[in-house]
Short mmCIF file of C-alpha atoms in Angstrom, two decimals:
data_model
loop_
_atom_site.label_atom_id
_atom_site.label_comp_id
_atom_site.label_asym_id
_atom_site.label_seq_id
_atom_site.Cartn_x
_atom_site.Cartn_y
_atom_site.Cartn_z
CA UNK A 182 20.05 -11.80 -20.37
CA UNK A 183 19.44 -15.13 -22.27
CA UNK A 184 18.06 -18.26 -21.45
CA UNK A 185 20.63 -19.89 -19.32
CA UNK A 186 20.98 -16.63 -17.08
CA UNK A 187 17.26 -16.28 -16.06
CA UNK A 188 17.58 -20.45 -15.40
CA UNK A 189 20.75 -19.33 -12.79
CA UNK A 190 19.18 -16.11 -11.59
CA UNK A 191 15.47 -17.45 -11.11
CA UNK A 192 15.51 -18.55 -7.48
CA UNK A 193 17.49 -15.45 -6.79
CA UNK A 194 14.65 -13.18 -7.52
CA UNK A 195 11.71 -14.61 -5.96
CA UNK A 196 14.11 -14.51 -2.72
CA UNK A 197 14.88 -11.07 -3.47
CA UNK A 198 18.16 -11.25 -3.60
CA UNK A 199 19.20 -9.61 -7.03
CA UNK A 200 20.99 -6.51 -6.78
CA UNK A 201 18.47 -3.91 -8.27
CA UNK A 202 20.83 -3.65 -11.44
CA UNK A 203 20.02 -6.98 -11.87
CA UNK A 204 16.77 -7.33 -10.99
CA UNK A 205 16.07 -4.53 -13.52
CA UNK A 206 17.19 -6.85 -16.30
CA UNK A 207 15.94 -10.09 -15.12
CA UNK A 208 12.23 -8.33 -15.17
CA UNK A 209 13.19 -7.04 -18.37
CA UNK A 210 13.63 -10.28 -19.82
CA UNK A 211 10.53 -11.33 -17.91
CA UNK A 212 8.72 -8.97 -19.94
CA UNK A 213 9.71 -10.29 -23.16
CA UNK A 214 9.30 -13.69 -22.54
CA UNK A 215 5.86 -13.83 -20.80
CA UNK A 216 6.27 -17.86 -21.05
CA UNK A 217 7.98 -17.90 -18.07
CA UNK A 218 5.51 -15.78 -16.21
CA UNK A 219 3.63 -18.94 -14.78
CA UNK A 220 7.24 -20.44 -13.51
CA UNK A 221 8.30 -17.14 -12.01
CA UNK A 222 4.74 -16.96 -10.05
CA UNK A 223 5.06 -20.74 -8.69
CA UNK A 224 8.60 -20.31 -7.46
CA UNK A 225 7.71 -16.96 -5.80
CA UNK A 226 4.99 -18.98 -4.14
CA UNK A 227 7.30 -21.11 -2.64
CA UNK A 228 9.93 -18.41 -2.29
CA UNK A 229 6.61 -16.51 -0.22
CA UNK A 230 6.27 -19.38 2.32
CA UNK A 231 8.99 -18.46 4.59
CA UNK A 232 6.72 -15.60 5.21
CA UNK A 233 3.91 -17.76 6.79
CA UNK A 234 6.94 -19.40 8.88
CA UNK A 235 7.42 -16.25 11.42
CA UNK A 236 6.58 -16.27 14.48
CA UNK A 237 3.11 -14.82 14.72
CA UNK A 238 2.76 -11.57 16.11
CA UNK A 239 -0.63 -8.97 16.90
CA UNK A 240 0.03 -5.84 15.36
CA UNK A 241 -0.83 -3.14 17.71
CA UNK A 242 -4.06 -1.88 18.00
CA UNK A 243 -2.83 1.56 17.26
CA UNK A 244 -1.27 0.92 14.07
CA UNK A 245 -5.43 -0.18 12.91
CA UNK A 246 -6.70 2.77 13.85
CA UNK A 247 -4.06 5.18 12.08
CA UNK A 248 -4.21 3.20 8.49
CA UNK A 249 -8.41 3.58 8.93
CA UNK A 250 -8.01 7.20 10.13
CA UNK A 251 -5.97 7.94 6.93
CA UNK A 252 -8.63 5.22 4.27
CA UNK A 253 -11.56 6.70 5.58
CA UNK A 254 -10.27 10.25 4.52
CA UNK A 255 -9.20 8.80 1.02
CA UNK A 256 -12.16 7.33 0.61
CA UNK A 257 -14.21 10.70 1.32
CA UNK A 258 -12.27 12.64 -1.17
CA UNK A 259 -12.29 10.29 -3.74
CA UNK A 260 -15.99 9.60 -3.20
CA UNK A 261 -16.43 13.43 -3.50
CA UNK A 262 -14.60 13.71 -6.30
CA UNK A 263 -16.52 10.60 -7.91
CA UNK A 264 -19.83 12.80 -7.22
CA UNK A 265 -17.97 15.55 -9.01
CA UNK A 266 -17.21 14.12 -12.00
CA UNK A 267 -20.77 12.93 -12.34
CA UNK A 268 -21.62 16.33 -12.08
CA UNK A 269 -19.62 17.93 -14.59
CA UNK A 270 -20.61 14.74 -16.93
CA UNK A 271 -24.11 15.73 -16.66
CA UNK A 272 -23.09 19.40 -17.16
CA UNK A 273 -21.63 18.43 -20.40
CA UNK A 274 -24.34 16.47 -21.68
CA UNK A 275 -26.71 19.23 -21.34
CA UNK A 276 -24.37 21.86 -22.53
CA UNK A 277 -23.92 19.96 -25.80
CA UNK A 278 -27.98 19.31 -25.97
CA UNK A 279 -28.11 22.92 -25.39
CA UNK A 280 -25.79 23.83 -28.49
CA UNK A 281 -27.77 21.07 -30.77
CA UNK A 282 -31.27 22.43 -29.97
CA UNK A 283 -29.78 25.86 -30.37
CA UNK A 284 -29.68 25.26 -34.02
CA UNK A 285 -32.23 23.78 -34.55
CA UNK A 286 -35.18 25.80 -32.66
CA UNK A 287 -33.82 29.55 -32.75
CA UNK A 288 -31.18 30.96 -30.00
CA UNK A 289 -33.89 33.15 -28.91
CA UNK A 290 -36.56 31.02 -27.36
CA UNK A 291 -34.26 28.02 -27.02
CA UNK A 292 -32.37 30.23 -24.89
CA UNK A 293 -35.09 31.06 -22.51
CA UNK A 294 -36.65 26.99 -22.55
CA UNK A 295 -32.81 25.82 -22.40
CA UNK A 296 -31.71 27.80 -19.53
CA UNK A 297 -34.38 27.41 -17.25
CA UNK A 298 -34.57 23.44 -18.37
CA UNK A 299 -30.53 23.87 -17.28
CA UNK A 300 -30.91 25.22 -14.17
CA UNK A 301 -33.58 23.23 -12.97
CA UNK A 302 -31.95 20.02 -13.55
CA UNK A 303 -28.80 21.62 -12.69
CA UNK A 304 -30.72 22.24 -9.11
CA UNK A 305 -31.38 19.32 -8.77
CA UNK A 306 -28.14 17.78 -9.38
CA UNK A 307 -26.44 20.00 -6.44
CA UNK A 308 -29.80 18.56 -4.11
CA UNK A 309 -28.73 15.10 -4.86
CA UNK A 310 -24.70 15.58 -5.13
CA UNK A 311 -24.88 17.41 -1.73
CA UNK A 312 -27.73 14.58 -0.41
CA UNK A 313 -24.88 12.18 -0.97
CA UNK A 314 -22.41 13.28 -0.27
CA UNK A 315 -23.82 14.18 3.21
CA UNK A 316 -25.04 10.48 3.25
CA UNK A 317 -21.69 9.24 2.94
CA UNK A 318 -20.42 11.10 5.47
CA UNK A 319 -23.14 10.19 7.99
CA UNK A 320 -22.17 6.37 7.04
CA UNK A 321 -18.94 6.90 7.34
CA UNK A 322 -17.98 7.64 10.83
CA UNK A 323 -14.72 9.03 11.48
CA UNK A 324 -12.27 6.60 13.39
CA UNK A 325 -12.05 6.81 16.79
CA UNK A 326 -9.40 8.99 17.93
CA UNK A 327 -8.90 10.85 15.27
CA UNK A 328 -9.65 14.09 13.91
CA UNK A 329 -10.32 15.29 10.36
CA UNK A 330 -9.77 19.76 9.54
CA UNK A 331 -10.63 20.55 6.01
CA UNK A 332 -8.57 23.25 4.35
CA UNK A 333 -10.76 25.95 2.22
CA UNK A 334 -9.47 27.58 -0.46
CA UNK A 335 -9.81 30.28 -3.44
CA UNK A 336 -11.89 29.76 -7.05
CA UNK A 337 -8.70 28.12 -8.64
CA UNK A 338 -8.78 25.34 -5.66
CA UNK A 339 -12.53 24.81 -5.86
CA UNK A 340 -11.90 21.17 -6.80
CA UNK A 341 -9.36 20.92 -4.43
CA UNK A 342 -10.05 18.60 -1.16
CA UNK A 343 -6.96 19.33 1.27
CA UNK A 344 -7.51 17.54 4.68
CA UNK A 345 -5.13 17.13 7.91
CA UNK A 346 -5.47 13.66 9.76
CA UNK A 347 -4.52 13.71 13.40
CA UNK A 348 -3.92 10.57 14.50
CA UNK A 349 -4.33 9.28 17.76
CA UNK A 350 -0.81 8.60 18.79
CA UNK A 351 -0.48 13.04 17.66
CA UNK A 352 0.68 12.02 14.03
CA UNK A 353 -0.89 14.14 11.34
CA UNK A 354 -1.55 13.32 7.63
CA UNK A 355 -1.75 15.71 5.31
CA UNK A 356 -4.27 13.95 2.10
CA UNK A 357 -4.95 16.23 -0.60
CA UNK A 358 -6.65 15.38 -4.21
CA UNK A 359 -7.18 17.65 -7.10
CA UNK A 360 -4.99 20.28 -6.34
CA UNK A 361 -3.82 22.75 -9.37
CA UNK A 362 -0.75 21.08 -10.90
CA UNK A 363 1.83 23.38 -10.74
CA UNK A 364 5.34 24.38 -12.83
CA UNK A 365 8.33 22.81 -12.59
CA UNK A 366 10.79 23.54 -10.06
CA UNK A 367 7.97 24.87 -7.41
CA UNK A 368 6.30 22.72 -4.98
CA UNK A 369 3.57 23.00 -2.33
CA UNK A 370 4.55 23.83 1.34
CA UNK A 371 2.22 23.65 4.37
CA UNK A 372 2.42 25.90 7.00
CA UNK A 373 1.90 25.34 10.70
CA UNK A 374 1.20 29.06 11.98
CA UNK A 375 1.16 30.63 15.60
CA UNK A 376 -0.39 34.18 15.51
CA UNK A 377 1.59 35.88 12.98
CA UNK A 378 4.52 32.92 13.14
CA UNK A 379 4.42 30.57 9.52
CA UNK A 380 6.63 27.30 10.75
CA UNK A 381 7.07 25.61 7.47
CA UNK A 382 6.24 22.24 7.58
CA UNK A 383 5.70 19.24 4.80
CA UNK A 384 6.28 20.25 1.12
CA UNK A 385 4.45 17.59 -1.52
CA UNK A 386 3.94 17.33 -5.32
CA UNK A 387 0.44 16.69 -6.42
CA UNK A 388 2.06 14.02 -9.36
CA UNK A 389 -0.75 11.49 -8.23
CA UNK A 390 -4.57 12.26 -8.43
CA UNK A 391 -4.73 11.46 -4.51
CA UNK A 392 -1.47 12.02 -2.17
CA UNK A 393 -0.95 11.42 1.23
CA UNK A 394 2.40 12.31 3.48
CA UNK A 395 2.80 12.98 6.77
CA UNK A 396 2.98 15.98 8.88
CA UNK A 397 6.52 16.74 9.92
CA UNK A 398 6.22 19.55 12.41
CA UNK A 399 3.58 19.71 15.27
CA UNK A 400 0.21 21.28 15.43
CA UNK A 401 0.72 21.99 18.88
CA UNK A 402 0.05 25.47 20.02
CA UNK A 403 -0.85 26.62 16.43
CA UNK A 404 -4.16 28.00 15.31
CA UNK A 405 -3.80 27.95 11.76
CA UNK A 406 -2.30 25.24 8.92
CA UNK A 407 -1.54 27.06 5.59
CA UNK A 408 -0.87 25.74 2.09
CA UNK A 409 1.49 27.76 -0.45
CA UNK A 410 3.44 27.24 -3.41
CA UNK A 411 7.15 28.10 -3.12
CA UNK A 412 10.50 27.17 -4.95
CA UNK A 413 11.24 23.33 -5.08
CA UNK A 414 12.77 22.16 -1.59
CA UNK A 415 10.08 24.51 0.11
CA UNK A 416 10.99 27.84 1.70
CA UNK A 417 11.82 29.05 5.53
CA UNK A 418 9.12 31.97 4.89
CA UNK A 419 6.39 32.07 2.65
CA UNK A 420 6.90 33.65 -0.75
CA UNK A 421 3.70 33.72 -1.80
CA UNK A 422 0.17 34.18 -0.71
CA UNK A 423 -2.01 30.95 1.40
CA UNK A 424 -4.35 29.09 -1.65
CA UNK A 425 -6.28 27.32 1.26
CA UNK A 426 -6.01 27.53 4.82
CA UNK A 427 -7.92 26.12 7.86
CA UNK A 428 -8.37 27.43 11.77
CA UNK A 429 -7.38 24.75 14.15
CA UNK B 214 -23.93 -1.97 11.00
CA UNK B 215 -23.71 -5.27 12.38
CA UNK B 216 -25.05 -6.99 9.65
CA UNK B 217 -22.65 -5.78 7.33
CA UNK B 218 -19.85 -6.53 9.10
CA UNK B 219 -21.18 -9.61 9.27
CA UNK B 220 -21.17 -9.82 5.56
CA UNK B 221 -17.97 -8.74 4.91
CA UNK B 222 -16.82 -11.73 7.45
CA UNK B 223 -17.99 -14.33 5.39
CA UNK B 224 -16.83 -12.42 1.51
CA UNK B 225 -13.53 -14.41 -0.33
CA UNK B 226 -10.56 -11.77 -0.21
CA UNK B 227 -11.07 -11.48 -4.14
CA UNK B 228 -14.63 -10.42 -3.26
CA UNK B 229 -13.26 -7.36 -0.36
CA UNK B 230 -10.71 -6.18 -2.97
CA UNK B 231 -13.10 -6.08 -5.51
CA UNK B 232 -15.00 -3.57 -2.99
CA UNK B 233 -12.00 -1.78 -2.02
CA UNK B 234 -11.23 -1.05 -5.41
CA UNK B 235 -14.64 0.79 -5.50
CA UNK B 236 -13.78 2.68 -2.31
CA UNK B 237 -15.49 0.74 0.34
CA UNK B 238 -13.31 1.34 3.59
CA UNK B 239 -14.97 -1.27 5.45
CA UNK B 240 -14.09 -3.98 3.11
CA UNK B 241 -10.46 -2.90 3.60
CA UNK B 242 -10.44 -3.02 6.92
CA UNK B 243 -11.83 -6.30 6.55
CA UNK B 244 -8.65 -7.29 4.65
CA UNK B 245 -6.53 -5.93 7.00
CA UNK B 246 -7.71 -7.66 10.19
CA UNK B 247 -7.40 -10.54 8.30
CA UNK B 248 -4.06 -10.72 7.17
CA UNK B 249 -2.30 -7.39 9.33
CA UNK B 250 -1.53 -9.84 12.13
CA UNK B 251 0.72 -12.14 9.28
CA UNK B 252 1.73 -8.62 7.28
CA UNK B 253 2.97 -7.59 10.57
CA UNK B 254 4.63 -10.92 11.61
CA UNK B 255 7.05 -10.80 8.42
CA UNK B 256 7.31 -6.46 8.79
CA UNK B 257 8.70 -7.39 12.35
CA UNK B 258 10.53 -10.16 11.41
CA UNK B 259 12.54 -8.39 8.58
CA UNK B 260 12.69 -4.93 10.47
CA UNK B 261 13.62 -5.81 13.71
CA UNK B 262 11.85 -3.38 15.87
CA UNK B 263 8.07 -2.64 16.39
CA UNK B 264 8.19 1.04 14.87
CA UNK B 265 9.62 0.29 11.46
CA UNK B 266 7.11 -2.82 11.40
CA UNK B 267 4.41 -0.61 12.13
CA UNK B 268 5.83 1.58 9.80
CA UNK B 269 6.43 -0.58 6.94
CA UNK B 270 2.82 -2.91 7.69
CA UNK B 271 1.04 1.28 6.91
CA UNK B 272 2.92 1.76 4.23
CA UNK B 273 1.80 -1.39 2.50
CA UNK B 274 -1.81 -1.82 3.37
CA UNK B 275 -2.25 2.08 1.84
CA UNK B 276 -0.55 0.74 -1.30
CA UNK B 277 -2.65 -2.28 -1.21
CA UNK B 278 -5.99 0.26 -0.33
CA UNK B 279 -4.40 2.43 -3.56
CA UNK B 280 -4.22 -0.43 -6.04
CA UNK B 281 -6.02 -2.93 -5.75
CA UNK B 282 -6.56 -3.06 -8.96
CA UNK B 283 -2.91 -4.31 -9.52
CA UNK B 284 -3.82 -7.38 -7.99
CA UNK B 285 -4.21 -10.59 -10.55
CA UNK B 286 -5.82 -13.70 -9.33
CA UNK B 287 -4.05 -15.53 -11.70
CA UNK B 288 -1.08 -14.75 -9.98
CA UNK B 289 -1.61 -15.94 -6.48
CA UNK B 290 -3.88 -15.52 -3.11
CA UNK B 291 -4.54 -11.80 -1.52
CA UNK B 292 -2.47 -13.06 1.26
CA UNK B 293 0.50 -13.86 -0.80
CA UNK B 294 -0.11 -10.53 -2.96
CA UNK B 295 -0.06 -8.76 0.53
CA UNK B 296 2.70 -10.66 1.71
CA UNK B 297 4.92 -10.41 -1.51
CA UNK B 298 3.97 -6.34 -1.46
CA UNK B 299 5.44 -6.88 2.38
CA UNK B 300 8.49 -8.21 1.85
CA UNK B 301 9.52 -6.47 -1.41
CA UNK B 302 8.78 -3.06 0.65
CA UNK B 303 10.91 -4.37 3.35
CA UNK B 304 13.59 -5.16 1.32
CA UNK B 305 13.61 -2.04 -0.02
CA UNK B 306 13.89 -0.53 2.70
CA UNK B 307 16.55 -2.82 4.69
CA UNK B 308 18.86 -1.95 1.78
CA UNK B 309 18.25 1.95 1.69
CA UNK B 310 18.46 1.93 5.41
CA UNK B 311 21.83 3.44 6.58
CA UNK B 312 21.96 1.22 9.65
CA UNK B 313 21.49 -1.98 8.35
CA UNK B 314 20.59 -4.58 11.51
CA UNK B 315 22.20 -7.53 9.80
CA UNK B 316 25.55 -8.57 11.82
CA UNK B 317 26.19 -12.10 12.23
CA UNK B 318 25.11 -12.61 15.46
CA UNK B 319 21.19 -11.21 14.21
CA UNK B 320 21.49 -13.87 11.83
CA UNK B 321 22.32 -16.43 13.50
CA UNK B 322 20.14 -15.58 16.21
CA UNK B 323 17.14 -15.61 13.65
CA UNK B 324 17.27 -18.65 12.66
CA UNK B 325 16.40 -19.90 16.43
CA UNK B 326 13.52 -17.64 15.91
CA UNK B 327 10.83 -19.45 14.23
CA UNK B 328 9.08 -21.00 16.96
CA UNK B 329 5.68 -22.14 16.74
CA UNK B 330 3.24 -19.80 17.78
CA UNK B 331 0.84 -21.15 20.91
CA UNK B 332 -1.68 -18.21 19.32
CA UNK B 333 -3.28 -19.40 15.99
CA UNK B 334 -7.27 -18.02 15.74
CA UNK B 335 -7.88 -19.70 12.62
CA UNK B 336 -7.40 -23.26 12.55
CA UNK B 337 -6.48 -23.60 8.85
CA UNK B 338 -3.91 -21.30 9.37
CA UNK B 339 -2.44 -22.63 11.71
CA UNK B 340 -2.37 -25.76 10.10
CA UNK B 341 -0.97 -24.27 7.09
CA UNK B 342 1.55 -23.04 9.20
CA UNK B 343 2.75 -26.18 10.56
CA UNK B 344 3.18 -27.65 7.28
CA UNK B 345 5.41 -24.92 5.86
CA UNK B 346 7.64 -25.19 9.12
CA UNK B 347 7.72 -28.94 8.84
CA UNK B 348 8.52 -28.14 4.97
CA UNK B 349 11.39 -25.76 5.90
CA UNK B 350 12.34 -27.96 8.97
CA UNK B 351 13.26 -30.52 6.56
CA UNK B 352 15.59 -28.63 4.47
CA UNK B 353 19.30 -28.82 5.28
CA UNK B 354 20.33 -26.06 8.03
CA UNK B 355 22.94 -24.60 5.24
CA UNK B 356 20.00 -24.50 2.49
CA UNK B 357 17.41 -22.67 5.20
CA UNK B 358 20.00 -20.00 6.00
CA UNK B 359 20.46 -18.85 2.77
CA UNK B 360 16.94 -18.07 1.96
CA UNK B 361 16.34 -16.55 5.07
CA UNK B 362 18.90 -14.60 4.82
CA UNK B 363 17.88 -13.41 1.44
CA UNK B 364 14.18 -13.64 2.47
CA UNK B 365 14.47 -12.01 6.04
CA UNK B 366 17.52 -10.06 5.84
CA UNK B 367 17.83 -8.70 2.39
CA UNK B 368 21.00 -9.58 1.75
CA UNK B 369 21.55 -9.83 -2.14
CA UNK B 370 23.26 -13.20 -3.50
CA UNK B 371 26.67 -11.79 -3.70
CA UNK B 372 26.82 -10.12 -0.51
CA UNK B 373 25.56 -13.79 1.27
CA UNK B 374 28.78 -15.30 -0.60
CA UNK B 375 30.57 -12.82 0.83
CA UNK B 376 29.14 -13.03 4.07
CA UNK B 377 29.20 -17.16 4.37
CA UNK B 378 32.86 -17.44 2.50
CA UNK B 379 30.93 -19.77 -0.24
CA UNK B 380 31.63 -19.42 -4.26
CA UNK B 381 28.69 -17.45 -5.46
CA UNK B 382 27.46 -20.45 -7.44
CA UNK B 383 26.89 -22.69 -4.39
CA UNK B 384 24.67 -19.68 -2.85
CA UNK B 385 22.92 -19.95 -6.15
CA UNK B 386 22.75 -24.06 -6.19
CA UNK B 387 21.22 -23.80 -2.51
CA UNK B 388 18.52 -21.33 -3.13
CA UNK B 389 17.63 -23.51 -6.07
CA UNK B 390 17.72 -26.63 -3.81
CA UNK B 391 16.13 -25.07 -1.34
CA UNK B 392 12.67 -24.39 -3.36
CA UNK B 393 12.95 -27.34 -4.86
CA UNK B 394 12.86 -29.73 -1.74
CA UNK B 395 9.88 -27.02 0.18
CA UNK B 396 8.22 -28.24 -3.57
CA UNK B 397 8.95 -31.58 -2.78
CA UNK B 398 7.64 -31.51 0.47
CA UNK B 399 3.96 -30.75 -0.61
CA UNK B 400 4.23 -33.62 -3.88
CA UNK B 401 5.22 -36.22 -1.89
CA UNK B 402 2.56 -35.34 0.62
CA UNK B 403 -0.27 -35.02 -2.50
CA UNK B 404 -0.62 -31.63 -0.50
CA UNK B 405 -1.37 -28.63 -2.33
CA UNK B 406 1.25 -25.58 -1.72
CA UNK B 407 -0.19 -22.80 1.15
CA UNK B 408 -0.91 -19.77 -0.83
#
């Protein structure tokens, strides 16, 4: 890509019409010639009019109401895990005060003054974290026609918030945040089960802090929604043992 | 409650992203009921059908909830941002789509589409749109086609040569004349371009 190519292939991209091959390199170049950043923007402004020339259609009401159903349950886990963070921030601060004042004042009675100082505060950091967090979820009611079922789980997915979305139109979105990374080649499953009948269902990756993908089988009839980790493509059984789980 | 919805009415878009950003659903769905109805608009236009409009309008607006802090001022309007996030999405998807909608007939059929809406809310809007339609109005029909086609329909450059019989260099020469004269438009009107 020189010069005179980005002149001939400028209108082309703001329309969206580059192949992705050559789209790749045109942004390329972009990136290595910023000076023709401000052009790019103005022509893609023009280029962006056609979209205010469509004939103007209401999206359904519907289609609100699912895209809320799934924000509002983003923003609780991400507000959790906000409060969480805080949490261990504090935690940290007064470990490393602890270790300081260790040395200087004796472990013995430092020990004694330290602890107690820890788990007061510490008290009172779980009062306020779970004040909060049960004031944001007083303010933030859940959308109408939807429903929310939080999946509980073991120690090693105690930061772990797993939640299905039913939608009103019987959609379901699965958004999870903070799961346990896990090894190559494996990947999460969910599990739709029936009495003592695991349907697999959705497998995800947890490559992004907060995911969100929908639910491909049906909670219909089922009484429990299972989470495992099985071999990469997800399994027709479960090979290994539910890390969180919810009744329906 | 109804004070604060109230608020949110009357912030700037930059302001509601700004809040988004921090987590605040409301301010979202601020954003959204005031540009889903043009997000969907172009979805449907480029799609076809409601359900993939529906679709692809979700799809974006959770990207847009995810990141907005990608979006740069500097760059252009929420709208356009949301709009831009719209139709590169759609693209995307038109071309990965095994049962592409775009036969002749579709095409040529779209381009009767554009109609002026006898449903505009907002008043600036609506006056906004009647300039860009009297902007794209005045293009030649053989310049129009060609972006909407690559606008609308996804068709890459070389595939609308192929598709209109015309040397790939005169698909290029019309784009180019074709954002040129929708500039022109505005500069001879002292207008400033709708972002």
């Amino acid at each position: 890509m020189n010069q005179a190519r980005f002149e001939e292939l400028k209108e082309a991209y703001v329309l969206g019409a580059l192949p992705d091959d050559e789209r790749r390199v045109f942004e390329e170049y972009l990136r290595d010639h910023p000076e023709h950043q401000a052009e790019v923007d103005e022509l893609s402004g023009l280029a962006g009019l056609l979209a205010l020339s469509t004939h103007e259609m209401e999206p359904p009401p519907h289609l609100r109401r699912n895209l809320m159903a799934v924000v509002e349950s983003e923003a609780r886990l991400s507000h959790s895990a906000t409060r969480r963070e805080a949490r261990r921030s504090v935690l940290e601060r007064l470990s490393g005060l602890f270790t300081a004042q260790r040395f200087a004042l004796g472990a013995a009675a430092l020990a004694v003054v330290g602890l107690l100082s820890w788990n007061l505060v510490l008290q009172g950091t779980v009062d306020d974290l779970e004040g909060e967090v049960a004031k944001s979820e007083n303010v933030r009611p859940q959308p109408s026609g939807s429903e929310t079922v939080k999946l509980k789980g073991s120690a090693a997915t105690q930061d772990a918030r797993v939640e299905l979305v039913r939608l009103e139109d019987q959609r379901t979105i699965l958004v999870a945040q903070n799961l346990p990374p896990i090894e190559q080649g494996r990947t999460y499953q969910l599990w739709v089960i029936d009495g003592d009948n695991p349907k697999p269902s959705s497998t995800f990756k947890t490559g992004d802090n907060l995911i969100s993908t929908p639910v491909r089988s049906s909670l219909e009839g089922a009484d429990t929604v299972a989470i495992t980790i099985e071999p990469a493509g997800g399994s027709q059984a479960p090979t290994s043992t539910p890390m969180m789980s919810a009744k329906l | 409650m109804a004070k604060r919805t109230r608020n949110y009415l009357t912030l700037a878009d930059e302001d509601l992203i700004s809040l988004a950003e921090t987590g605040d659903a409301e301010a979202f769905a601020a954003l959204y009921d005031r540009h889903g109805r043009a997000a969907y608009s172009l979805a449907y236009r480029m799609m076809g059908e409601k359900q993939a409009a529906e679709d692809l309008v979700q799809d974006v607006f959770l990207k847009v909830w995810r990141l907005t802090g990608s979006y740069r001022a500097e760059r252009g309007s929420v709208r356009t941002w949301i709009l831009s996030i719209v139709h590169n999405r759609g693209i995307d998807q038109i071309r990965s789509s095994a049962s592409r909608r775009r036969t002749q007939d579709k095409i040529e059929a779209s381009a009767t589409k554009s109609q002026p809406s006898e449903a505009f809310s907002e008043a600036w809007r609506n006056t906004q749109r009647d300039q860009v339609r009297d902007a794209l109005t005045s293009l030649p029909p053989e310049q129009l086609k060609i972006l909407e086609l690559a606008y609308f329909s996804g068709y890459t450059h070389i595939e609308i040569s192929e598709l209109l019989d015309l040397p790939l260099g005169t698909v290029k020469g019309r784009m180019r004349l074709g954002l040129k004269k929708i500039k022109a438009y505005f500069d001879s009107r002292n207008m400033a371009v709708p972002g």
